[in-house]
């Protein structure tokens, strides 16, 4: 067993339990941090969130209706959900304006 540090001895926490606590707290970052960008997601995940097929997402991207955040060296698209949602809302508004 490892010897606890001076600060750990004062608080009664050993290194092992501190490490275990850090592992348990691993997860989604706190929402208090404002300058962190949302994570990039794959086309399948985006399609699931939008209730569309992956093929539809790819088709929209090829037509230029939505733009991926990045394209990997292998040619795969990575998306930011909020950006795509904003683009699709803008398209919907433009479509409604045309048909009035």
mmCIF file of N, CA, C and O in Angstrom:
data_model
loop_
_atom_site.group_PDB
_atom_site.id
_atom_site.type_symbol
_atom_site.label_atom_id
_atom_site.label_comp_id
_atom_site.label_asym_id
_atom_site.label_seq_id
_atom_site.Cartn_x
_atom_site.Cartn_y
_atom_site.Cartn_z
ATOM 1 N N UNK A 1 0.847 -1.184 0.000
ATOM 2 C CA UNK A 1 0.000 0.000 0.000
ATOM 3 C C UNK A 1 0.887 1.240 0.000
ATOM 4 O O UNK A 1 1.916 1.282 0.651
ATOM 5 N N UNK A 2 0.449 2.259 -0.728
ATOM 6 C CA UNK A 2 1.231 3.482 -0.826
ATOM 7 C C UNK A 2 0.997 4.356 0.394
ATOM 8 O O UNK A 2 -0.072 4.320 1.012
ATOM 9 N N UNK A 3 2.005 5.154 0.694
ATOM 10 C CA UNK A 3 1.913 6.050 1.840
ATOM 11 C C UNK A 3 1.157 7.317 1.422
ATOM 12 O O UNK A 3 1.440 7.899 0.379
ATOM 13 N N UNK A 4 0.179 7.752 2.211
ATOM 14 C CA UNK A 4 -0.580 8.950 1.839
ATOM 15 C C UNK A 4 0.279 10.206 1.919
ATOM 16 O O UNK A 4 1.225 10.281 2.704
ATOM 17 N N UNK A 5 -0.061 11.194 1.124
ATOM 18 C CA UNK A 5 0.640 12.468 1.152
ATOM 19 C C UNK A 5 0.233 13.250 2.400
ATOM 20 O O UNK A 5 -0.738 12.897 3.084
ATOM 21 N N UNK A 6 0.957 14.328 2.674
ATOM 22 C CA UNK A 6 0.663 15.130 3.871
ATOM 23 C C UNK A 6 -0.758 15.691 3.812
ATOM 24 O O UNK A 6 -1.512 15.631 4.780
ATOM 25 N N UNK A 7 -1.155 16.202 2.640
ATOM 26 C CA UNK A 7 -2.503 16.765 2.508
ATOM 27 C C UNK A 7 -3.550 15.665 2.660
ATOM 28 O O UNK A 7 -4.589 15.864 3.277
ATOM 29 N N UNK A 8 -3.273 14.500 2.129
ATOM 30 C CA UNK A 8 -4.221 13.391 2.241
ATOM 31 C C UNK A 8 -4.351 12.935 3.686
ATOM 32 O O UNK A 8 -5.439 12.587 4.139
ATOM 33 N N UNK A 9 -3.234 12.951 4.428
ATOM 34 C CA UNK A 9 -3.311 12.556 5.841
ATOM 35 C C UNK A 9 -4.165 13.542 6.619
ATOM 36 O O UNK A 9 -4.928 13.165 7.493
ATOM 37 N N UNK A 10 -4.062 14.832 6.287
ATOM 38 C CA UNK A 10 -4.870 15.833 6.984
ATOM 39 C C UNK A 10 -6.356 15.633 6.707
ATOM 40 O O UNK A 10 -7.188 15.789 7.581
ATOM 41 N N UNK A 11 -6.682 15.293 5.460
ATOM 42 C CA UNK A 11 -8.098 15.142 5.110
ATOM 43 C C UNK A 11 -8.607 13.730 5.351
ATOM 44 O O UNK A 11 -9.796 13.481 5.265
ATOM 45 N N UNK A 12 -7.675 12.805 5.624
ATOM 46 C CA UNK A 12 -8.088 11.426 5.884
ATOM 47 C C UNK A 12 -8.342 10.630 4.617
ATOM 48 O O UNK A 12 -8.938 9.568 4.654
ATOM 49 N N UNK A 13 -7.879 11.134 3.483
ATOM 50 C CA UNK A 13 -8.095 10.453 2.207
ATOM 51 C C UNK A 13 -6.779 9.857 1.747
ATOM 52 O O UNK A 13 -5.762 10.542 1.717
ATOM 53 N N UNK A 14 -6.765 8.604 1.407
ATOM 54 C CA UNK A 14 -5.551 7.973 0.899
ATOM 55 C C UNK A 14 -5.459 8.188 -0.601
ATOM 56 O O UNK A 14 -6.432 8.577 -1.251
ATOM 57 N N UNK A 15 -4.280 7.921 -1.159
ATOM 58 C CA UNK A 15 -4.105 8.083 -2.602
ATOM 59 C C UNK A 15 -5.049 7.183 -3.377
ATOM 60 O O UNK A 15 -5.619 7.576 -4.370
ATOM 61 N N UNK A 16 -5.201 5.986 -2.908
ATOM 62 C CA UNK A 16 -6.054 5.041 -3.618
ATOM 63 C C UNK A 16 -7.500 5.540 -3.676
ATOM 64 O O UNK A 16 -8.132 5.535 -4.708
ATOM 65 N N UNK A 17 -8.012 6.009 -2.567
ATOM 66 C CA UNK A 17 -9.403 6.470 -2.579
ATOM 67 C C UNK A 17 -9.560 7.765 -3.370
ATOM 68 O O UNK A 17 -10.568 7.985 -4.009
ATOM 69 N N UNK A 18 -8.516 8.626 -3.356
ATOM 70 C CA UNK A 18 -8.594 9.828 -4.176
ATOM 71 C C UNK A 18 -8.633 9.471 -5.642
ATOM 72 O O UNK A 18 -9.399 10.024 -6.411
ATOM 73 N N UNK A 19 -7.788 8.499 -6.024
ATOM 74 C CA UNK A 19 -7.759 8.065 -7.417
ATOM 75 C C UNK A 19 -9.107 7.452 -7.813
ATOM 76 O O UNK A 19 -9.640 7.727 -8.881
ATOM 77 N N UNK A 20 -9.657 6.641 -6.943
ATOM 78 C CA UNK A 20 -10.956 6.023 -7.235
ATOM 79 C C UNK A 20 -12.033 7.091 -7.367
ATOM 80 O O UNK A 20 -12.911 7.003 -8.218
ATOM 81 N N UNK A 21 -11.952 8.120 -6.515
ATOM 82 C CA UNK A 21 -12.945 9.192 -6.605
ATOM 83 C C UNK A 21 -12.832 9.931 -7.935
ATOM 84 O O UNK A 21 -13.818 10.286 -8.548
ATOM 85 N N UNK A 22 -11.607 10.131 -8.404
ATOM 86 C CA UNK A 22 -11.411 10.795 -9.683
ATOM 87 C C UNK A 22 -11.985 9.960 -10.812
ATOM 88 O O UNK A 22 -12.594 10.485 -11.726
ATOM 89 N N UNK A 23 -11.807 8.657 -10.758
ATOM 90 C CA UNK A 23 -12.359 7.801 -11.808
ATOM 91 C C UNK A 23 -13.876 7.828 -11.793
ATOM 92 O O UNK A 23 -14.515 7.845 -12.817
ATOM 93 N N UNK A 24 -14.472 7.836 -10.614
ATOM 94 C CA UNK A 24 -15.926 7.855 -10.528
ATOM 95 C C UNK A 24 -16.497 9.150 -11.054
ATOM 96 O O UNK A 24 -17.582 9.185 -11.613
ATOM 97 N N UNK A 25 -15.763 10.248 -10.881
ATOM 98 C CA UNK A 25 -16.289 11.534 -11.309
ATOM 99 C C UNK A 25 -16.082 11.771 -12.797
ATOM 100 O O UNK A 25 -16.499 12.782 -13.324
ATOM 101 N N UNK A 26 -15.416 10.834 -13.484
ATOM 102 C CA UNK A 26 -15.194 10.982 -14.918
ATOM 103 C C UNK A 26 -16.528 10.923 -15.635
ATOM 104 O O UNK A 26 -17.373 10.107 -15.344
ATOM 105 N N UNK A 27 -16.740 11.803 -16.563
ATOM 106 C CA UNK A 27 -17.990 11.830 -17.310
ATOM 107 C C UNK A 27 -18.086 13.104 -18.099
ATOM 108 O O UNK A 27 -17.084 13.668 -18.514
ATOM 109 N N UNK A 28 -19.287 13.564 -18.303
ATOM 110 C CA UNK A 28 -19.505 14.783 -19.076
ATOM 111 C C UNK A 28 -18.901 15.966 -18.330
ATOM 112 O O UNK A 28 -18.993 16.052 -17.111
ATOM 113 N N UNK A 29 -18.256 16.875 -19.048
ATOM 114 C CA UNK A 29 -17.673 18.030 -18.382
ATOM 115 C C UNK A 29 -18.756 18.930 -17.799
ATOM 116 O O UNK A 29 -19.896 18.916 -18.237
ATOM 117 N N UNK A 30 -18.368 19.695 -16.834
ATOM 118 C CA UNK A 30 -19.299 20.608 -16.186
ATOM 119 C C UNK A 30 -19.790 21.650 -17.183
ATOM 120 O O UNK A 30 -19.058 22.112 -18.036
ATOM 121 N N UNK A 31 -21.040 22.027 -17.072
ATOM 122 C CA UNK A 31 -21.613 23.021 -17.976
ATOM 123 C C UNK A 31 -21.182 24.438 -17.590
ATOM 124 O O UNK A 31 -21.489 25.381 -18.268
ATOM 125 N N UNK A 32 -20.449 24.582 -16.477
ATOM 126 C CA UNK A 32 -20.015 25.900 -16.047
ATOM 127 C C UNK A 32 -18.941 26.464 -16.979
ATOM 128 O O UNK A 32 -18.761 27.660 -17.055
ATOM 129 N N UNK A 33 -18.237 25.610 -17.689
ATOM 130 C CA UNK A 33 -17.199 26.057 -18.605
ATOM 131 C C UNK A 33 -17.873 26.479 -19.907
ATOM 132 O O UNK A 33 -18.495 25.691 -20.589
ATOM 133 N N UNK A 34 -17.736 27.763 -20.257
ATOM 134 C CA UNK A 34 -18.466 28.308 -21.391
ATOM 135 C C UNK A 34 -17.696 28.266 -22.696
ATOM 136 O O UNK A 34 -18.291 28.266 -23.758
ATOM 137 N N UNK A 35 -16.365 28.245 -22.636
ATOM 138 C CA UNK A 35 -15.589 28.330 -23.862
ATOM 139 C C UNK A 35 -15.269 26.966 -24.472
ATOM 140 O O UNK A 35 -14.493 26.890 -25.413
ATOM 141 N N UNK A 36 -15.865 25.905 -23.986
ATOM 142 C CA UNK A 36 -15.634 24.573 -24.520
ATOM 143 C C UNK A 36 -16.617 24.315 -25.657
ATOM 144 O O UNK A 36 -17.819 24.528 -25.509
ATOM 145 N N UNK A 37 -16.094 23.875 -26.795
ATOM 146 C CA UNK A 37 -16.958 23.585 -27.939
ATOM 147 C C UNK A 37 -17.664 22.251 -27.732
ATOM 148 O O UNK A 37 -17.121 21.359 -27.095
ATOM 149 N N UNK A 38 -18.863 22.105 -28.291
ATOM 150 C CA UNK A 38 -19.550 20.821 -28.171
ATOM 151 C C UNK A 38 -18.771 19.742 -28.921
ATOM 152 O O UNK A 38 -18.033 20.042 -29.864
ATOM 153 N N UNK A 39 -18.921 18.500 -28.508
ATOM 154 C CA UNK A 39 -18.149 17.429 -29.130
ATOM 155 C C UNK A 39 -18.579 17.174 -30.576
ATOM 156 O O UNK A 39 -19.717 17.433 -30.957
ATOM 157 N N UNK A 40 -17.649 16.661 -31.356
ATOM 158 C CA UNK A 40 -17.961 16.271 -32.727
ATOM 159 C C UNK A 40 -18.600 14.897 -32.705
ATOM 160 O O UNK A 40 -18.184 14.024 -31.953
ATOM 161 N N UNK A 41 -19.623 14.722 -33.526
ATOM 162 C CA UNK A 41 -20.308 13.429 -33.581
ATOM 163 C C UNK A 41 -20.259 12.884 -35.007
ATOM 164 O O UNK A 41 -20.055 13.624 -35.963
ATOM 165 N N UNK A 42 -20.452 11.589 -35.131
ATOM 166 C CA UNK A 42 -20.435 10.934 -36.437
ATOM 167 C C UNK A 42 -21.783 11.102 -37.126
ATOM 168 O O UNK A 42 -22.775 11.477 -36.520
ATOM 169 N N UNK A 43 -21.801 10.784 -38.405
ATOM 170 C CA UNK A 43 -23.027 10.936 -39.201
ATOM 171 C C UNK A 43 -24.165 10.076 -38.650
ATOM 172 O O UNK A 43 -25.322 10.504 -38.632
ATOM 173 N N UNK A 44 -23.848 8.868 -38.209
ATOM 174 C CA UNK A 44 -24.888 7.982 -37.674
ATOM 175 C C UNK A 44 -25.515 8.576 -36.419
ATOM 176 O O UNK A 44 -26.742 8.544 -36.254
ATOM 177 N N UNK A 45 -24.682 9.122 -35.530
ATOM 178 C CA UNK A 45 -25.201 9.737 -34.309
ATOM 179 C C UNK A 45 -26.065 10.958 -34.642
ATOM 180 O O UNK A 45 -27.117 11.160 -34.044
ATOM 181 N N UNK A 46 -25.614 11.751 -35.602
ATOM 182 C CA UNK A 46 -26.386 12.917 -36.029
ATOM 183 C C UNK A 46 -27.727 12.485 -36.605
ATOM 184 O O UNK A 46 -28.772 13.060 -36.284
ATOM 185 N N UNK A 47 -27.697 11.475 -37.451
ATOM 186 C CA UNK A 47 -28.932 10.973 -38.060
ATOM 187 C C UNK A 47 -29.909 10.497 -36.991
ATOM 188 O O UNK A 47 -31.112 10.779 -37.068
ATOM 189 N N UNK A 48 -29.403 9.800 -35.983
ATOM 190 C CA UNK A 48 -30.269 9.323 -34.909
ATOM 191 C C UNK A 48 -30.894 10.489 -34.140
ATOM 192 O O UNK A 48 -32.078 10.458 -33.806
ATOM 193 N N UNK A 49 -30.107 11.525 -33.871
ATOM 194 C CA UNK A 49 -30.632 12.685 -33.134
ATOM 195 C C UNK A 49 -31.680 13.444 -33.942
ATOM 196 O O UNK A 49 -32.615 14.002 -33.382
ATOM 197 N N UNK A 50 -31.513 13.469 -35.274
ATOM 198 C CA UNK A 50 -32.437 14.208 -36.131
ATOM 199 C C UNK A 50 -33.572 13.345 -36.673
ATOM 200 O O UNK A 50 -34.406 13.833 -37.427
ATOM 201 N N UNK A 51 -33.575 12.068 -36.329
ATOM 202 C CA UNK A 51 -34.581 11.113 -36.821
ATOM 203 C C UNK A 51 -34.560 11.042 -38.351
ATOM 204 O O UNK A 51 -35.615 11.065 -39.000
ATOM 205 N N UNK A 52 -33.367 11.017 -38.915
ATOM 206 C CA UNK A 52 -33.173 10.855 -40.350
ATOM 207 C C UNK A 52 -32.270 9.650 -40.572
ATOM 208 O O UNK A 52 -31.679 9.128 -39.639
ATOM 209 N N UNK A 53 -32.142 9.238 -41.819
ATOM 210 C CA UNK A 53 -31.205 8.151 -42.109
ATOM 211 C C UNK A 53 -29.811 8.734 -42.314
ATOM 212 O O UNK A 53 -29.648 9.912 -42.624
ATOM 213 N N UNK A 54 -28.809 7.902 -42.141
ATOM 214 C CA UNK A 54 -27.434 8.326 -42.367
ATOM 215 C C UNK A 54 -27.238 8.729 -43.816
ATOM 216 O O UNK A 54 -26.527 9.662 -44.142
ATOM 217 N N UNK A 55 -27.902 8.016 -44.711
ATOM 218 C CA UNK A 55 -27.813 8.311 -46.142
ATOM 219 C C UNK A 55 -28.361 9.709 -46.444
ATOM 220 O O UNK A 55 -27.809 10.437 -47.271
ATOM 221 N N UNK A 56 -29.421 10.107 -45.775
ATOM 222 C CA UNK A 56 -29.991 11.441 -45.965
ATOM 223 C C UNK A 56 -29.001 12.508 -45.514
ATOM 224 O O UNK A 56 -28.832 13.527 -46.190
ATOM 225 N N UNK A 57 -28.337 12.269 -44.395
ATOM 226 C CA UNK A 57 -27.323 13.210 -43.897
ATOM 227 C C UNK A 57 -26.213 13.361 -44.935
ATOM 228 O O UNK A 57 -25.795 14.477 -45.263
ATOM 229 N N UNK A 58 -25.724 12.253 -45.476
ATOM 230 C CA UNK A 58 -24.670 12.300 -46.490
ATOM 231 C C UNK A 58 -25.142 13.029 -47.744
ATOM 232 O O UNK A 58 -24.393 13.809 -48.337
ATOM 233 N N UNK A 59 -26.376 12.780 -48.151
ATOM 234 C CA UNK A 59 -26.938 13.427 -49.332
ATOM 235 C C UNK A 59 -27.032 14.944 -49.134
ATOM 236 O O UNK A 59 -26.646 15.717 -50.009
ATOM 237 N N UNK A 60 -27.519 15.368 -47.959
ATOM 238 C CA UNK A 60 -27.605 16.794 -47.660
ATOM 239 C C UNK A 60 -26.224 17.442 -47.679
ATOM 240 O O UNK A 60 -26.060 18.565 -48.148
ATOM 241 N N UNK A 61 -25.226 16.733 -47.171
ATOM 242 C CA UNK A 61 -23.862 17.267 -47.153
ATOM 243 C C UNK A 61 -23.321 17.409 -48.578
ATOM 244 O O UNK A 61 -22.710 18.423 -48.919
ATOM 245 N N UNK A 62 -23.555 16.415 -49.418
ATOM 246 C CA UNK A 62 -23.069 16.475 -50.797
ATOM 247 C C UNK A 62 -23.772 17.565 -51.598
ATOM 248 O O UNK A 62 -23.181 18.169 -52.488
ATOM 249 N N UNK A 63 -25.030 17.835 -51.271
ATOM 250 C CA UNK A 63 -25.777 18.898 -51.945
ATOM 251 C C UNK A 63 -25.422 20.285 -51.396
ATOM 252 O O UNK A 63 -25.829 21.294 -51.962
ATOM 253 N N UNK A 64 -24.690 20.320 -50.298
ATOM 254 C CA UNK A 64 -24.300 21.595 -49.704
ATOM 255 C C UNK A 64 -25.351 22.205 -48.797
ATOM 256 O O UNK A 64 -25.245 23.375 -48.430
ATOM 257 N N UNK A 65 -26.369 21.435 -48.444
ATOM 258 C CA UNK A 65 -27.425 21.958 -47.573
ATOM 259 C C UNK A 65 -26.941 22.086 -46.132
ATOM 260 O O UNK A 65 -27.360 22.988 -45.408
ATOM 261 N N UNK A 66 -26.091 21.157 -45.703
ATOM 262 C CA UNK A 66 -25.476 21.222 -44.377
ATOM 263 C C UNK A 66 -23.978 21.000 -44.557
ATOM 264 O O UNK A 66 -23.553 20.329 -45.497
ATOM 265 N N UNK A 67 -23.191 21.588 -43.663
ATOM 266 C CA UNK A 67 -21.742 21.465 -43.788
ATOM 267 C C UNK A 67 -21.162 20.792 -42.550
ATOM 268 O O UNK A 67 -21.504 21.155 -41.417
ATOM 269 N N UNK A 68 -20.292 19.800 -42.751
ATOM 270 C CA UNK A 68 -19.659 19.144 -41.599
ATOM 271 C C UNK A 68 -18.642 20.059 -40.934
ATOM 272 O O UNK A 68 -18.082 20.960 -41.579
ATOM 273 N N UNK A 69 -18.409 19.848 -39.662
ATOM 274 C CA UNK A 69 -17.400 20.626 -38.940
ATOM 275 C C UNK A 69 -16.016 20.281 -39.479
ATOM 276 O O UNK A 69 -15.205 21.170 -39.709
ATOM 277 N N UNK A 70 -15.773 18.993 -39.694
ATOM 278 C CA UNK A 70 -14.517 18.559 -40.313
ATOM 279 C C UNK A 70 -14.784 17.327 -41.167
ATOM 280 O O UNK A 70 -15.799 16.651 -40.993
ATOM 281 N N UNK A 71 -13.870 17.081 -42.082
ATOM 282 C CA UNK A 71 -13.864 15.832 -42.852
ATOM 283 C C UNK A 71 -12.534 15.164 -42.532
ATOM 284 O O UNK A 71 -11.470 15.765 -42.710
ATOM 285 N N UNK A 72 -12.588 13.952 -42.028
ATOM 286 C CA UNK A 72 -11.372 13.252 -41.631
ATOM 287 C C UNK A 72 -10.543 12.900 -42.867
ATOM 288 O O UNK A 72 -11.056 12.923 -43.993
ATOM 289 N N UNK A 73 -9.268 12.566 -42.687
ATOM 290 C CA UNK A 73 -8.445 12.154 -43.828
ATOM 291 C C UNK A 73 -9.032 10.962 -44.580
ATOM 292 O O UNK A 73 -8.817 10.804 -45.770
ATOM 293 N N UNK A 74 -9.816 10.141 -43.895
ATOM 294 C CA UNK A 74 -10.467 8.999 -44.531
ATOM 295 C C UNK A 74 -11.762 9.356 -45.241
ATOM 296 O O UNK A 74 -12.416 8.495 -45.808
ATOM 297 N N UNK A 75 -12.158 10.637 -45.198
ATOM 298 C CA UNK A 75 -13.362 11.082 -45.885
ATOM 299 C C UNK A 75 -14.632 11.009 -45.058
ATOM 300 O O UNK A 75 -15.723 11.210 -45.579
ATOM 301 N N UNK A 76 -14.517 10.730 -43.771
ATOM 302 C CA UNK A 76 -15.703 10.656 -42.917
ATOM 303 C C UNK A 76 -16.043 12.044 -42.390
ATOM 304 O O UNK A 76 -15.168 12.853 -42.124
ATOM 305 N N UNK A 77 -17.340 12.298 -42.254
ATOM 306 C CA UNK A 77 -17.805 13.587 -41.756
ATOM 307 C C UNK A 77 -17.909 13.550 -40.240
ATOM 308 O O UNK A 77 -18.303 12.557 -39.655
ATOM 309 N N UNK A 78 -17.577 14.672 -39.607
ATOM 310 C CA UNK A 78 -17.806 14.880 -38.182
ATOM 311 C C UNK A 78 -18.616 16.160 -38.054
ATOM 312 O O UNK A 78 -18.358 17.145 -38.724
ATOM 313 N N UNK A 79 -19.609 16.127 -37.177
ATOM 314 C CA UNK A 79 -20.594 17.201 -37.089
ATOM 315 C C UNK A 79 -20.665 17.790 -35.698
ATOM 316 O O UNK A 79 -20.386 17.117 -34.717
ATOM 317 N N UNK A 80 -21.107 19.036 -35.628
ATOM 318 C CA UNK A 80 -21.532 19.648 -34.371
ATOM 319 C C UNK A 80 -23.054 19.763 -34.467
ATOM 320 O O UNK A 80 -23.589 20.426 -35.351
ATOM 321 N N UNK A 81 -23.721 19.099 -33.551
ATOM 322 C CA UNK A 81 -25.177 18.989 -33.605
ATOM 323 C C UNK A 81 -25.842 20.363 -33.647
ATOM 324 O O UNK A 81 -26.743 20.602 -34.449
ATOM 325 N N UNK A 82 -25.397 21.277 -32.795
ATOM 326 C CA UNK A 82 -26.024 22.611 -32.734
ATOM 327 C C UNK A 82 -25.882 23.364 -34.061
ATOM 328 O O UNK A 82 -26.806 24.049 -34.497
ATOM 329 N N UNK A 83 -24.713 23.222 -34.706
ATOM 330 C CA UNK A 83 -24.495 23.903 -35.985
ATOM 331 C C UNK A 83 -25.422 23.361 -37.069
ATOM 332 O O UNK A 83 -26.011 24.116 -37.846
ATOM 333 N N UNK A 84 -25.550 22.040 -37.123
ATOM 334 C CA UNK A 84 -26.408 21.421 -38.134
ATOM 335 C C UNK A 84 -27.869 21.780 -37.882
ATOM 336 O O UNK A 84 -28.609 22.079 -38.818
ATOM 337 N N UNK A 85 -28.269 21.778 -36.626
ATOM 338 C CA UNK A 85 -29.650 22.136 -36.287
ATOM 339 C C UNK A 85 -29.957 23.566 -36.728
ATOM 340 O O UNK A 85 -31.016 23.831 -37.301
ATOM 341 N N UNK A 86 -29.011 24.466 -36.512
ATOM 342 C CA UNK A 86 -29.202 25.859 -36.938
ATOM 343 C C UNK A 86 -29.297 25.953 -38.460
ATOM 344 O O UNK A 86 -30.142 26.690 -38.992
ATOM 345 N N UNK A 87 -28.453 25.201 -39.179
ATOM 346 C CA UNK A 87 -28.506 25.207 -40.645
ATOM 347 C C UNK A 87 -29.834 24.665 -41.160
ATOM 348 O O UNK A 87 -30.422 25.215 -42.096
ATOM 349 N N UNK A 88 -30.314 23.596 -40.528
ATOM 350 C CA UNK A 88 -31.580 23.002 -40.978
ATOM 351 C C UNK A 88 -32.761 23.914 -40.675
ATOM 352 O O UNK A 88 -33.706 23.994 -41.455
ATOM 353 N N UNK A 89 -32.712 24.622 -39.554
ATOM 354 C CA UNK A 89 -33.780 25.585 -39.243
ATOM 355 C C UNK A 89 -33.796 26.713 -40.254
ATOM 356 O O UNK A 89 -34.853 27.150 -40.695
ATOM 357 N N UNK A 90 -32.605 27.190 -40.625
ATOM 358 C CA UNK A 90 -32.503 28.248 -41.626
ATOM 359 C C UNK A 90 -33.068 27.771 -42.964
ATOM 360 O O UNK A 90 -33.811 28.508 -43.637
ATOM 361 N N UNK A 91 -32.744 26.537 -43.360
ATOM 362 C CA UNK A 91 -33.285 25.976 -44.606
ATOM 363 C C UNK A 91 -34.805 25.884 -44.562
ATOM 364 O O UNK A 91 -35.484 26.186 -45.539
ATOM 365 N N UNK A 92 -35.330 25.465 -43.414
ATOM 366 C CA UNK A 92 -36.782 25.335 -43.273
ATOM 367 C C UNK A 92 -37.462 26.702 -43.394
ATOM 368 O O UNK A 92 -38.509 26.823 -44.044
ATOM 369 N N UNK A 93 -36.863 27.725 -42.791
ATOM 370 C CA UNK A 93 -37.435 29.072 -42.883
ATOM 371 C C UNK A 93 -37.409 29.584 -44.317
ATOM 372 O O UNK A 93 -38.372 30.196 -44.783
ATOM 373 N N UNK A 94 -36.297 29.338 -45.013
ATOM 374 C CA UNK A 94 -36.194 29.758 -46.419
ATOM 375 C C UNK A 94 -37.226 29.037 -47.284
ATOM 376 O O UNK A 94 -37.838 29.634 -48.164
ATOM 377 N N UNK A 95 -37.423 27.772 -47.023
ATOM 378 C CA UNK A 95 -38.400 26.976 -47.778
ATOM 379 C C UNK A 95 -39.817 27.502 -47.532
ATOM 380 O O UNK A 95 -40.610 27.621 -48.467
ATOM 381 N N UNK A 96 -40.138 27.821 -46.283
ATOM 382 C CA UNK A 96 -41.454 28.361 -45.954
ATOM 383 C C UNK A 96 -41.673 29.712 -46.632
ATOM 384 O O UNK A 96 -42.760 30.011 -47.109
ATOM 385 N N UNK A 97 -40.624 30.523 -46.669
ATOM 386 C CA UNK A 97 -40.735 31.845 -47.289
ATOM 387 C C UNK A 97 -40.960 31.731 -48.793
ATOM 388 O O UNK A 97 -41.692 32.538 -49.385
ATOM 389 N N UNK A 98 -40.352 30.747 -49.441
ATOM 390 C CA UNK A 98 -40.537 30.541 -50.879
ATOM 391 C C UNK A 98 -41.949 30.121 -51.227
ATOM 392 O O UNK A 98 -42.479 30.483 -52.275
ATOM 393 N N UNK A 99 -42.580 29.344 -50.356
ATOM 394 C CA UNK A 99 -43.892 28.772 -50.655
ATOM 395 C C UNK A 99 -45.051 29.610 -50.145
ATOM 396 O O UNK A 99 -46.195 29.181 -50.199
ATOM 397 N N UNK A 100 -44.795 30.816 -49.704
ATOM 398 C CA UNK A 100 -45.904 31.680 -49.257
ATOM 399 C C UNK A 100 -46.514 32.417 -50.408
ATOM 400 O O UNK A 100 -46.032 32.670 -51.409
#
